[in-house]
């Protein structure tokens, strides 16, 4: 008998002895980090409100109870019963019964009403019907990404359960080594921005954190080929953890599956969906530019299939000697500071991923409060000595001024924006400005992936800033659903109409004017001296956006019909409004460390160019007397 | 056609065009780092004295010329011719003809006379007989190690040629990567003494430097199991380089072959032989102590078979992007500072191995003069702030005083000593002291492996200190052959005779009184208050030697006949004479760096306990403003 089977056997005995005699245990197994308990008496289980929590705390495991398939009621009957228990206002849109696991997935417009206070309605459902309910939100804006991911996971449910079971046994394997060490190997994003990738390793366990590309530097991918990365085979990785969905952190994750990786990706649920959206777009763009991407969409699906979503704050066993907890990072939807607790009190490491320290309109500021943390791996995008940004109030004032002036000229405001994050922040600023009368009411057109990305945001309001969440949940006021917002889904014809019409605001991808519908908008509006092209995000070296910012007014542009290149004379006003970054600035980074609880002993400054990482590293050393480093790629640091 | 074959083809064409028309080239191949040129006209080749050197410098390769087997003369006839060319005084003791390669190995008491001035006699031999001569020394003291190694290599000649050919093709393969980096990974001997092991890696090449055990800490072996070491398979190593034969650097090399390594070990010839001696003894001791050693003697033979001996100063290609040069390290016979030149002028790293900076009686001080060196990996055994040692003159004076006093009491001086290094240093001190009359003439008995280790020293006088070498070569005065020295080869009976006899000096292993014949000497002499037990080397924590030093006089000892333990009351005088270490002391280490040419930019202080490495690291930083480190095991540093 393997050690895991023996462990499960002992757990079954222990659980049986803890339970009242009228509740039977028919099977106990691991699925990913969870311990799943099958019972012939699910209703009785549910009646004892606190039983699962007691078991979980006694066994120090995450526990899910499921009915033995033999005792399940008819789905048709169960459906009726569920609909009678759940309040009509919950807006249940779909019920999906899975006989093999006794689970029923309930999709509802208001999942909170299906869950009930502290889960009371859920328990009520189990008491009535025996099935184990799982709740997902019906996106208030239809999202093809969310529905594709959900349909795919439904269809792959069997295979996914096999993956989860295998991962579960792997997590709970016996520890083999009597050595002790904790190490971080840098595979990318050191003294540079882009291609984030780290290995966290102990004698038992090897975890890859992020696996991104480097925008604007084709071919500069993380150093996956070295022995300490995939050199010994992708199957030597125990787990992958993804901090957030941006491509410089996620683009090459699917490649791992091409290389034979078959383990879990831990991240938040919105990151999973956004990652799928962005990776597929990454393949799309590569194809359009005539490049051969390193993997195909099948591998994106593999990545999604292997994702185990975690919620902020959940402490999760991901290896025999590693517990992972994700915390809000304030950067984009679902972005996480990833905290690793290693060994039994041996060591703690937090990877910041990308963070925003102060609250923004969209998100609460990054969490920097942990039970323990000895080493922090900190992004340094704006770590340079002069990297102070305009504050949010000033930024908004400047933006509103540009809009008002353009409106008064009867012109249009064209804003190149990244689909994920900055666009939604803009939407909130604009919605509020119009509601409060700071700027006149006018249509806000959303072009490119922005609408889809916004739909994903509305699917996961739990991940938004608390007062925004409250507005959505309690006041039923979802600013993303405001009337001003219009999805450009009618192609060139609709764009022509907008261009010929009244004053308005247009948010369009790509954010650095390197392609996408923004090119079309430039064709329509570029020659209009009354309109304003307004930059609200970072324009990288070498992009058309940067060139326009620095004064180019003769723009090479593909002619729409023929595909030939012609030159466009740019007569629009060009404005730049700083202060809307998703990254903490130098002050924010320092504040993150200064107020961090507890203050770490060591900080690795990464994800910034050479001078930013070194400036930040030396500032933190001088101000707080910590050991700080600005690592190079391909180094290994040992902490224990 | 593979790229190597193509390369060889081109080389053949180039060589043919460089040679006079009467010299044909029948084949060109790589054997290890050498380019071997087969010719049907070996005599004509030899007549053009400088031809090989010209070719070597033109092609920038090490070149060996061999006769095509078809044109070889009869060995019987060749033997006569060779003996007529070589002066009788050379003392030729063996001629060994290898038809497949056209080589004849000439063993002689005075190899210099077979070689002749600048190789003139060797060329004369080829001119006469066509065969390519190779010369080895007949050990002036018979050494079973040397003769075993030579016989083994003779017997394995075919297989060894296959190894060399494969290694040769590997070295000269085409470079694949367009990345650039140089990294060092620490696998052992960081913040500790013992288990030396490093990986030097580039995108092309991975080289293991040393692979030792940790004396007194069973089970603490180098971290070979991590991915960056053997995790991706032993066959991912390109080469192994051994700094010197001591077990804390060499003990686990044979294990690599058990793990599937099939590549070369580069080291000096004496290190190869001493390594064989010490590894077999390592297996022997393990067996005697009832431990299962991690490999068997077959693997020691594999290690010897895969060794490619290099001479000090020879610049050798060991990978497409790495050239290795060994330099005298002054520590023990054959010990080397290993200098790596990486890429075409990209970077240079020197590994000190263990060094002695000042001249000793046995060896010249360590070489610290290089064409270029950016990073030095430096031993720190005596790097602590107070690790200053008695100087050699004082040490010798103290030793002589102890000997004289004991002699005057009619007692015997018993010196526990390491077989390799310290024993031979003692022999030189004693021989000189008796010759000059500083101490009375008396027998010096050598017990344990000392005699054999001394025999190996006499086989390689080229590796000894220059004035000692001159004495041996030119004045024919070999101090190791002095009459006073007696090999204890008659077992207990002889020991009893010595113990019952006149005043004398006894050098016996083990050096830390942890077993071996020294235990027997303690039984014979331990109760004699007129005799003196004299420590001349470091006694590690936990050894019996250290306990006796600190005052123990009741010694648990195995009874010789029954194997039972009894207690011996130690009545001998116990003395310690400092100053005979094979390691540079703190001053020596600082001087090594201070006078190093050029001064390196970075120094990694290793092979010393935590405080020694940190003391030395911070001293070098403060004194010379270099970047210095005291690495932990399992870290990776990147330099380019």
PDB file of C-alpha atoms in Angstrom, chain A residues 194-197 208-215 222 240-257 265 267 271-280 282 295 299-300 303 332 354 607:
ATOM      1  CA  UNK A 194       9.436  41.168 -18.852  1.00  0.00           C
ATOM      2  CA  UNK A 195       9.771  37.375 -18.954  1.00  0.00           C
ATOM      3  CA  UNK A 196       9.000  36.936 -15.266  1.00  0.00           C
ATOM      4  CA  UNK A 197       9.966  33.477 -14.026  1.00  0.00           C
ATOM      5  CA  UNK A 208       7.749  27.757 -10.890  1.00  0.00           C
ATOM      6  CA  UNK A 209       6.387  31.225 -10.260  1.00  0.00           C
ATOM      7  CA  UNK A 210       5.242  32.943 -13.468  1.00  0.00           C
ATOM      8  CA  UNK A 211       6.455  32.258 -16.996  1.00  0.00           C
ATOM      9  CA  UNK A 212       6.080  35.348 -19.164  1.00  0.00           C
ATOM     10  CA  UNK A 213       7.389  36.805 -22.379  1.00  0.00           C
ATOM     11  CA  UNK A 214       9.279  40.024 -22.893  1.00  0.00           C
ATOM     12  CA  UNK A 215       7.176  42.505 -24.836  1.00  0.00           C
ATOM     13  CA  UNK A 222      12.773  32.919 -19.560  1.00  0.00           C
ATOM     14  CA  UNK A 240       3.244  26.459 -11.122  1.00  0.00           C
ATOM     15  CA  UNK A 241       1.946  29.602  -9.453  1.00  0.00           C
ATOM     16  CA  UNK A 242       0.792  32.553 -11.529  1.00  0.00           C
ATOM     17  CA  UNK A 243       0.752  36.006  -9.931  1.00  0.00           C
ATOM     18  CA  UNK A 244      -1.477  37.611 -12.586  1.00  0.00           C
ATOM     19  CA  UNK A 245      -2.594  37.313 -16.179  1.00  0.00           C
ATOM     20  CA  UNK A 246      -0.454  39.901 -17.989  1.00  0.00           C
ATOM     21  CA  UNK A 247       1.559  38.280 -20.771  1.00  0.00           C
ATOM     22  CA  UNK A 248       4.919  39.246 -19.331  1.00  0.00           C
ATOM     23  CA  UNK A 249       3.989  36.862 -16.516  1.00  0.00           C
ATOM     24  CA  UNK A 250       1.788  34.281 -18.247  1.00  0.00           C
ATOM     25  CA  UNK A 251       2.551  34.085 -21.983  1.00  0.00           C
ATOM     26  CA  UNK A 252       4.749  30.982 -21.868  1.00  0.00           C
ATOM     27  CA  UNK A 253       2.834  28.907 -19.330  1.00  0.00           C
ATOM     28  CA  UNK A 254       1.144  26.820 -22.055  1.00  0.00           C
ATOM     29  CA  UNK A 255       4.598  25.961 -23.377  1.00  0.00           C
ATOM     30  CA  UNK A 256       5.223  23.967 -20.209  1.00  0.00           C
ATOM     31  CA  UNK A 257       2.509  21.530 -21.216  1.00  0.00           C
ATOM     32  CA  UNK A 265      -1.289  25.934 -11.997  1.00  0.00           C
ATOM     33  CA  UNK A 267      -3.907  31.191  -9.404  1.00  0.00           C
ATOM     34  CA  UNK A 271      -6.566  35.281 -13.565  1.00  0.00           C
ATOM     35  CA  UNK A 272      -7.332  31.923 -15.142  1.00  0.00           C
ATOM     36  CA  UNK A 273      -9.948  33.480 -17.439  1.00  0.00           C
ATOM     37  CA  UNK A 274      -7.914  36.578 -18.269  1.00  0.00           C
ATOM     38  CA  UNK A 275      -4.879  34.407 -18.911  1.00  0.00           C
ATOM     39  CA  UNK A 276      -6.877  32.358 -21.411  1.00  0.00           C
ATOM     40  CA  UNK A 277      -8.088  35.524 -23.133  1.00  0.00           C
ATOM     41  CA  UNK A 278      -4.614  37.057 -23.343  1.00  0.00           C
ATOM     42  CA  UNK A 279      -2.814  33.873 -24.380  1.00  0.00           C
ATOM     43  CA  UNK A 280      -5.237  33.253 -27.221  1.00  0.00           C
ATOM     44  CA  UNK A 282      -1.012  36.348 -28.073  1.00  0.00           C
ATOM     45  CA  UNK A 295       2.631  26.580 -28.832  1.00  0.00           C
ATOM     46  CA  UNK A 299      -1.868  24.093 -24.946  1.00  0.00           C
ATOM     47  CA  UNK A 300      -3.839  27.108 -23.671  1.00  0.00           C
ATOM     48  CA  UNK A 303      -3.206  25.258 -19.005  1.00  0.00           C
ATOM     49  CA  UNK A 332      -5.147  44.007 -12.166  1.00  0.00           C
ATOM     50  CA  UNK A 354       3.110  43.369  -9.882  1.00  0.00           C
ATOM     51  CA  UNK A 607      11.133  43.310 -12.516  1.00  0.00           C
TER      52      UNK A 607
END
